[in-house]
Tab-separated table of C-alpha atoms in Angstrom:
chain	number	residue	atom	x	y	z
A	1	MET	CA	53.122	78.539	-51.926
A	2	LYS	CA	55.966	76.452	-52.664
A	3	HIS	CA	57.644	77.673	-50.006
A	4	LEU	CA	55.275	76.677	-47.667
A	5	GLN	CA	55.094	73.363	-48.292
A	6	ASN	CA	58.317	72.645	-47.568
A	7	VAL	CA	58.387	74.861	-43.883
A	8	TYR	CA	55.205	72.368	-43.598
A	9	THR	CA	56.521	69.402	-44.641
A	10	PHE	CA	60.365	70.122	-42.862
A	11	ILE	CA	58.176	70.752	-39.279
A	12	LEU	CA	56.471	67.499	-40.301
A	13	VAL	CA	59.960	65.727	-40.264
A	14	LEU	CA	61.102	67.403	-36.437
A	15	ALA	CA	57.706	66.654	-35.446
A	16	CYS	CA	58.040	62.700	-36.380
A	17	LEU	CA	61.690	62.640	-35.316
A	18	SER	CA	60.920	63.732	-32.386
A	19	ILE	CA	57.647	61.220	-31.555
A	20	ILE	CA	60.870	58.706	-32.081
A	21	GLY	CA	62.880	60.054	-30.205
A	22	LEU	CA	61.074	60.089	-26.890
A	23	ILE	CA	59.636	56.095	-27.547
A	24	TYR	CA	64.054	55.358	-28.368
A	25	PHE	CA	65.115	57.019	-24.871
A	26	GLY	CA	61.862	55.484	-23.482
A	27	TYR	CA	62.106	52.565	-23.777
A	28	THR	CA	66.503	52.028	-23.971
A	29	SER	CA	66.326	54.323	-20.796
A	30	ASN	CA	63.660	51.021	-19.141
A	31	SER	CA	66.293	49.449	-20.273
A	32	ILE	CA	69.031	51.214	-18.838
A	33	SER	CA	67.095	51.321	-15.120
A	34	THR	CA	65.969	47.409	-16.254
A	35	ARG	CA	69.794	45.581	-16.560
A	36	ASN	CA	71.138	48.263	-14.208
A	37	LYS	CA	69.101	47.043	-11.463
A	38	GLU	CA	69.096	43.691	-12.213
A	39	GLU	CA	73.155	44.782	-12.520
A	40	ARG	CA	72.695	45.266	-8.549
A	41	SER	CA	71.039	42.761	-7.708
A	42	CYS	CA	73.695	40.816	-8.666
A	43	PHE	CA	75.516	42.210	-6.412
A	44	LYS	CA	73.536	42.366	-3.073
A	45	PRO	CA	74.547	40.154	-0.757
A	46	GLN	CA	72.715	36.754	-0.581
A	47	LYS	CA	71.550	34.845	2.168
A	48	GLU	CA	73.876	32.026	3.328
A	49	HIS	CA	72.739	29.035	2.669
A	50	GLN	CA	72.309	27.175	6.201
A	51	LEU	CA	70.730	23.783	7.175
A	52	GLN	CA	68.874	24.665	10.052
A	53	SER	CA	65.907	23.041	11.588
A	54	PRO	CA	63.411	23.697	13.845
A	55	HIS	CA	63.813	23.054	17.206
A	56	GLY	CA	61.104	20.563	18.703
A	57	LEU	CA	59.775	19.119	15.340
A	58	SER	CA	59.337	15.825	14.749
A	59	TYR	CA	59.908	13.325	12.193
A	60	ASN	CA	60.953	10.024	12.000
A	61	GLN	CA	64.787	8.703	12.440
A	62	PRO	CA	66.540	8.121	9.819
A	63	SER	CA	68.414	5.767	9.242
A	64	ALA	CA	72.004	5.217	7.947
A	65	VAL	CA	72.072	1.924	6.651
A	66	GLY	CA	69.334	0.677	4.165
A	67	PRO	CA	66.646	-2.083	3.701
A	68	ASP	CA	69.727	-4.193	1.829
A	69	GLY	CA	71.827	-3.486	4.788
A	70	LYS	CA	74.216	-0.985	2.875
A	71	VAL	CA	74.998	2.627	4.332
A	72	VAL	CA	72.097	5.641	2.290
A	73	PRO	CA	74.541	7.370	0.196
A	74	LEU	CA	72.042	10.706	1.225
A	75	ALA	CA	70.691	11.921	4.346
A	76	PRO	CA	66.404	13.238	4.810
A	77	TRP	CA	67.697	16.809	3.695
A	78	LEU	CA	70.170	15.150	0.805
A	79	ALA	CA	72.830	15.523	2.389
A	80	PRO	CA	75.402	13.368	-0.309
A	81	ILE	CA	77.137	9.853	2.775
A	82	VAL	CA	80.547	10.031	0.732
A	83	GLN	CA	81.660	6.347	1.024
A	84	GLU	CA	83.616	4.283	-1.467
A	85	GLY	CA	81.622	3.950	-4.633
A	86	THR	CA	79.855	7.380	-5.111
A	87	PHE	CA	82.934	9.616	-6.034
A	88	ASP	CA	85.235	9.925	-8.911
A	89	PRO	CA	89.054	10.458	-7.034
A	90	ILE	CA	90.906	11.726	-10.743
A	91	LEU	CA	87.538	13.557	-11.870
A	92	ILE	CA	87.054	15.126	-8.381
A	93	ASP	CA	90.666	16.212	-7.940
A	94	SER	CA	91.079	17.854	-10.678
A	95	ILE	CA	87.959	20.526	-10.558
A	96	TYR	CA	89.190	20.648	-6.510
A	97	LYS	CA	93.096	21.478	-8.603
A	98	GLN	CA	91.561	24.804	-10.390
A	99	GLN	CA	90.655	26.470	-7.153
A	100	ASN	CA	94.032	26.355	-4.748
A	101	ILE	CA	92.750	25.867	-1.881
A	102	THR	CA	94.464	25.114	2.173
A	103	ILE	CA	93.432	23.202	4.657
A	104	ALA	CA	94.329	23.838	7.798
A	105	THR	CA	94.676	20.777	10.105
A	106	THR	CA	94.350	20.070	13.467
A	107	VAL	CA	94.570	17.947	16.274
A	108	PHE	CA	95.828	17.460	19.663
A	109	ALA	CA	98.582	15.876	21.642
A	110	VAL	CA	98.496	16.825	25.127
A	111	GLY	CA	100.342	14.045	27.676
A	112	LYS	CA	100.891	11.527	26.790
A	113	TYR	CA	99.078	11.267	23.072
A	114	THR	CA	101.916	12.888	21.732
A	115	ARG	CA	102.433	9.821	20.968
A	116	PHE	CA	100.621	8.844	18.531
A	117	LEU	CA	101.904	11.635	16.360
A	118	LYS	CA	104.576	10.177	14.606
A	119	ASP	CA	102.045	7.291	12.843
A	120	PHE	CA	99.478	10.094	12.499
A	121	LEU	CA	101.628	12.603	10.974
A	122	GLU	CA	103.192	9.607	8.478
A	123	SER	CA	99.969	7.851	7.746
A	124	ALA	CA	98.835	11.796	7.037
A	125	GLU	CA	101.481	11.444	4.168
A	126	GLN	CA	100.766	8.903	2.220
A	127	ASN	CA	96.564	9.307	2.220
A	128	TYR	CA	95.557	12.545	3.539
A	129	PHE	CA	94.923	15.368	1.343
A	130	VAL	CA	97.782	14.286	-1.316
A	131	GLY	CA	98.881	16.739	-3.856
A	132	PHE	CA	96.765	19.643	-1.917
A	133	ARG	CA	98.176	22.035	0.085
A	134	VAL	CA	97.795	21.025	4.117
A	135	HIS	CA	98.916	22.742	7.030
A	136	TYR	CA	98.185	20.814	10.443
A	137	TYR	CA	99.126	22.269	13.588
A	138	VAL	CA	99.560	20.571	16.378
A	139	PHE	CA	98.020	21.907	19.948
A	140	THR	CA	100.898	19.958	22.239
A	141	ASP	CA	102.004	20.837	26.148
A	142	HIS	CA	105.676	19.182	24.388
A	143	PRO	CA	106.838	20.387	21.645
A	144	GLU	CA	110.059	18.482	22.245
A	145	GLN	CA	108.417	15.804	21.037
A	146	VAL	CA	107.041	16.763	17.953
A	147	PRO	CA	108.528	14.658	15.959
A	148	ALA	CA	110.307	15.364	12.622
A	149	VAL	CA	108.017	13.858	9.383
A	150	LYS	CA	109.158	14.410	6.200
A	151	LEU	CA	106.477	16.331	4.802
A	152	SER	CA	105.317	17.005	1.467
A	153	GLU	CA	106.432	20.445	-0.043
A	154	GLU	CA	102.605	21.801	-0.228
A	155	HIS	CA	102.557	20.598	3.766
A	156	HIS	CA	102.716	22.275	6.420
A	157	LEU	CA	102.894	22.734	10.585
A	158	THR	CA	103.051	23.754	13.188
A	159	VAL	CA	103.499	23.734	17.032
A	160	LEU	CA	101.563	25.282	19.621
A	161	THR	CA	102.233	24.792	22.823
A	162	VAL	CA	99.059	25.106	25.598
A	163	PRO	CA	98.797	23.672	28.913
A	164	SER	CA	99.444	20.742	30.235
A	165	SER	CA	95.706	19.286	32.529
A	166	ASN	CA	95.816	16.832	35.260
A	167	ARG	CA	91.952	15.725	34.287
A	168	TRP	CA	92.002	14.038	30.052
A	169	GLN	CA	88.212	15.576	30.218
A	170	ASP	CA	89.285	19.403	30.562
A	171	ILE	CA	91.716	18.593	27.448
A	172	SER	CA	88.589	17.751	25.382
A	173	LEU	CA	86.222	20.928	27.276
A	174	SER	CA	88.873	23.587	25.750
A	175	ARG	CA	89.616	22.180	22.470
A	176	MET	CA	86.703	24.623	21.017
A	177	ALA	CA	87.837	27.890	22.670
A	178	ARG	CA	91.402	27.073	20.958
A	179	LEU	CA	89.545	26.008	18.045
A	180	GLU	CA	87.631	30.098	18.212
A	181	LYS	CA	90.821	31.716	19.512
A	182	LEU	CA	93.521	29.991	16.661
A	183	ILE	CA	90.566	30.740	13.469
A	184	GLU	CA	90.061	33.810	14.943
A	185	SER	CA	93.815	35.321	14.907
A	186	ARG	CA	94.806	32.772	12.076
A	187	LEU	CA	93.120	30.861	9.921
A	188	PHE	CA	90.176	33.462	8.398
A	189	ASN	CA	93.620	34.222	6.392
A	190	GLU	CA	95.495	31.716	5.940
A	191	ALA	CA	92.966	28.614	4.781
A	192	ASP	CA	89.619	28.099	3.262
A	193	TYR	CA	88.859	24.294	4.778
A	194	ILE	CA	89.697	23.113	8.766
A	195	PHE	CA	89.206	19.414	9.833
A	196	SER	CA	90.391	19.008	12.910
A	197	LEU	CA	90.856	15.577	13.638
A	198	ASP	CA	91.624	12.754	17.108
A	199	VAL	CA	95.695	12.741	16.974
A	200	ASP	CA	94.997	8.696	18.416
A	201	SER	CA	94.407	7.608	14.831
A	202	LYS	CA	95.935	6.478	11.439
A	203	PHE	CA	95.055	6.707	7.999
A	204	TYR	CA	94.793	3.474	6.538
A	205	GLY	CA	93.100	5.108	2.647
A	206	ARG	CA	92.758	7.779	1.086
A	207	TRP	CA	90.822	10.835	2.773
A	208	GLY	CA	90.518	13.431	-0.406
A	209	VAL	CA	88.499	16.564	-1.346
A	210	GLU	CA	85.687	14.260	-1.540
A	211	THR	CA	84.843	15.296	2.150
A	212	LEU	CA	84.924	19.097	1.537
A	213	SER	CA	81.542	21.175	1.977
A	214	PRO	CA	80.392	24.115	4.159
A	215	LEU	CA	80.146	21.997	7.042
A	216	VAL	CA	80.691	18.448	7.374
A	217	GLY	CA	79.948	15.932	9.838
A	218	VAL	CA	81.175	11.868	10.341
A	219	ILE	CA	78.632	9.848	11.375
A	220	HIS	CA	80.223	7.168	14.546
A	221	ALA	CA	81.164	3.767	13.911
A	222	TRP	CA	78.986	2.037	16.810
A	223	PHE	CA	75.888	4.278	16.431
A	224	TYR	CA	75.355	4.246	12.746
A	225	GLY	CA	72.819	1.170	12.719
A	226	GLU	CA	71.776	2.493	15.656
A	227	PRO	CA	68.066	3.528	17.105
A	228	ARG	CA	68.202	6.804	18.202
A	229	ASN	CA	67.473	6.212	22.376
A	230	LYS	CA	70.422	4.440	21.703
A	231	PHE	CA	72.408	7.741	21.234
A	232	THR	CA	74.405	8.992	23.973
A	233	TYR	CA	72.830	11.694	24.154
A	234	GLU	CA	73.448	14.313	26.595
A	235	ARG	CA	69.705	13.348	28.177
A	236	ARG	CA	69.515	15.897	31.037
A	237	PRO	CA	67.229	19.034	30.703
A	238	GLU	CA	70.201	21.195	32.487
A	239	SER	CA	72.513	20.768	30.065
A	240	GLN	CA	73.025	23.446	27.019
A	241	ALA	CA	73.432	20.594	24.543
A	242	PHE	CA	70.094	18.278	25.936
A	243	ILE	CA	68.860	16.854	22.888
A	244	PRO	CA	64.768	15.404	23.660
A	245	SER	CA	64.575	11.113	23.334
A	246	ASN	CA	62.696	11.978	20.832
A	247	GLU	CA	64.810	13.780	17.924
A	248	GLY	CA	67.905	12.799	17.023
A	249	ASP	CA	69.397	12.399	13.285
A	250	TYR	CA	72.516	10.172	13.777
A	251	TYR	CA	75.777	10.182	16.429
A	252	TYR	CA	77.965	11.897	14.989
A	253	GLY	CA	81.816	11.621	15.956
A	254	GLY	CA	83.905	13.964	17.752
A	255	ALA	CA	86.831	13.134	16.456
A	256	VAL	CA	86.307	15.291	13.549
A	257	ILE	CA	84.937	18.252	12.751
A	258	GLY	CA	85.481	20.208	9.422
A	259	GLY	CA	84.145	22.334	7.177
A	260	LEU	CA	84.232	26.436	5.458
A	261	VAL	CA	86.450	27.800	7.837
A	262	LYS	CA	83.312	30.558	8.266
A	263	ASN	CA	81.278	27.921	9.249
A	264	VAL	CA	83.414	25.508	11.427
A	265	TYR	CA	83.919	28.869	13.434
A	266	ARG	CA	80.318	29.115	14.160
A	267	LEU	CA	79.885	25.735	15.290
A	268	VAL	CA	83.130	25.895	17.253
A	269	LYS	CA	82.593	29.294	18.941
A	270	THR	CA	78.640	28.455	19.608
A	271	CYS	CA	79.622	25.111	21.221
A	272	ARG	CA	82.795	27.075	23.264
A	273	GLU	CA	79.891	29.651	24.317
A	274	GLN	CA	77.632	26.280	25.141
A	275	LEU	CA	79.836	24.986	27.624
A	276	ASP	CA	80.928	27.964	29.083
A	277	ILE	CA	76.478	28.097	30.378
A	278	ASP	CA	77.161	24.431	31.342
A	279	ALA	CA	80.087	25.394	33.383
A	280	SER	CA	78.431	27.991	35.098
A	281	LYS	CA	76.031	25.588	36.546
A	282	SER	CA	78.684	22.966	37.330
A	283	ILE	CA	77.357	20.982	34.407
A	284	GLU	CA	79.577	19.117	32.194
A	285	ALA	CA	78.101	17.306	28.954
A	286	VAL	CA	78.113	13.457	28.750
A	287	TRP	CA	80.970	12.901	26.203
A	288	GLN	CA	82.079	16.822	26.805
A	289	GLU	CA	82.598	18.795	23.680
A	290	GLU	CA	81.458	15.674	21.469
A	291	SER	CA	77.546	16.413	22.767
A	292	HIS	CA	77.700	19.932	22.058
A	293	LEU	CA	78.476	18.753	18.603
A	294	ASN	CA	75.838	16.903	18.704
A	295	LYS	CA	73.341	18.938	19.649
A	296	TYR	CA	74.429	21.978	17.170
A	297	PHE	CA	74.417	19.144	14.325
A	298	LEU	CA	70.822	18.441	15.573
A	299	TYR	CA	69.791	22.165	14.784
A	300	ASN	CA	72.086	23.009	11.920
A	301	LYS	CA	72.134	20.501	9.209
A	302	PRO	CA	75.466	19.426	8.185
A	303	SER	CA	75.411	20.070	4.064
A	304	LYS	CA	77.754	16.412	3.160
A	305	LEU	CA	78.037	13.168	5.876
A	306	LEU	CA	80.921	11.138	6.143
A	307	SER	CA	80.354	7.557	6.528
A	308	PRO	CA	82.089	5.343	8.886
A	309	GLU	CA	85.243	5.130	6.327
A	310	TYR	CA	85.698	7.916	7.690
A	311	LEU	CA	86.272	7.080	11.991
A	312	TRP	CA	86.166	3.672	12.697
A	313	ASP	CA	87.705	2.392	15.216
A	314	ASP	CA	90.822	-0.683	15.484
A	315	THR	CA	88.856	-2.906	18.046
A	316	LYS	CA	85.616	-2.917	15.793
A	317	SER	CA	85.731	-5.710	13.151
A	318	LYS	CA	84.605	-4.977	9.934
A	319	PRO	CA	81.101	-5.054	8.434
A	320	ASP	CA	80.594	-6.245	4.920
A	321	GLN	CA	78.666	-2.853	4.136
A	322	ILE	CA	82.687	-0.910	5.117
A	323	LYS	CA	84.199	-1.334	1.703
A	324	ILE	CA	86.845	0.040	2.951
A	325	ILE	CA	88.755	1.765	6.065
A	326	ARG	CA	90.198	5.247	5.298
A	327	PHE	CA	90.701	6.767	9.023
A	328	SER	CA	90.672	4.976	12.160
A	329	GLN	CA	90.533	5.436	16.126
A	330	VAL	CA	93.553	2.988	17.318
A	331	ILE	CA	94.146	0.507	19.890
A	332	LYS	CA	94.910	1.770	23.025
A	333	ASN	CA	95.412	1.145	26.832
A	334	TYR	CA	93.556	5.180	28.115
A	335	LYS	CA	94.061	3.753	31.669
A	336	GLU	CA	97.862	4.376	30.882
A	337	ILE	CA	97.007	7.392	28.482
A	338	ARG	CA	94.969	9.605	30.447
A	339	PRO	CA	95.677	11.289	33.844
A	340	ASN	CA	92.732	10.357	35.449
A	341	PRO	CA	89.587	7.739	34.872
C-alpha cells in the first residue's frame, strides 16, 4: 500500500512539473517571439523623413520678418531659421566633432569668374567649417588660373575642368547636371554633406555646423520681407518651374544649395530633369536653375533655413534685424565679367 502511495505521489509530481513546464515554455516562447519581433522591427528599413507638401494647397504666406521687425526663428513647418543668437558655436561644434564628417563644397569659376576664387577661398579658410574636414571642388574652364591658396590641414581642393560657354545662362543651366554627375561619381563615397556656393562671394563671418541639416535653403536677401506677388518666380505655366501666384513660402537664393549628399542628389536630379523638359520645349526659366530650385523647395520643404546672414549682397545696406553678415555676394560689373548680356 505504501508502495502504491509512493507511485501515486511520483506520478502527481511529474504531472505538476509538466504543467509548470508547459506554462513556462508558453510564456518564454511568447516572450522570445515578441522580443524577436521587436528586434526585427528595429532593423526594418524606415521611411525617409521628407517634408513634402501637396500641390495646390492654399495657406497664408509665411513671413520671414515678425511683428517686432526681427527675422522669425521658425518656418511654419517648424524648420529652424538659423541666425545670430540661435545657436552656441562651442556646444554645436563639440557635438559634430564626434561625428567625423566631411563637407563637400562646389564652386563654379568659369570664364572671368576665376578672378573671384582667391578671395572666396582665402575668406573660406578663415570662416568656413574651421576645424572640420572640407573638400572643395572647383569647376573651371581655366584650371591654370586657380590660385594656390594655403589650405588648413583637413581642407582639400580638387579642380574639375569644364568647357567654356558663350552664355552665362548656359553656365547656370548646367550646374544641376554637373552636381548630379559629381555626386554619382564621387561624393556618395567621399562626403556626408554638400554645399554648392557661388564663387563671386566672400565670407565675412563664421559659417559652421549650425548650417547642417538634411536639406538646406537660404532666404534671399532682396526678398526676405516681401510678399509673394513680388517674388521673381517663374510664372509661365508652360515651364516646369512654374509657381502659381497664390503659392509660395520664401524666395530662396540659388547661390546656396546644401544638405546631406543623398538629399541634394535628389534635388539636383529632379531640377536637371525639369530643365531638360523645358529645354525640349525651348523654354528657359526666368532665373534658370534658381527658378527650378524655388519650385523644388515649395513642395519639398527645407529642413533648415539660413537667414540672409548667410547670403547677403554687398550692394545692399544692412538693416538692424540682420546682426551679422557671414557670406555675401561681392560688387562687380556684370557687363564686364559676363560673356553676354
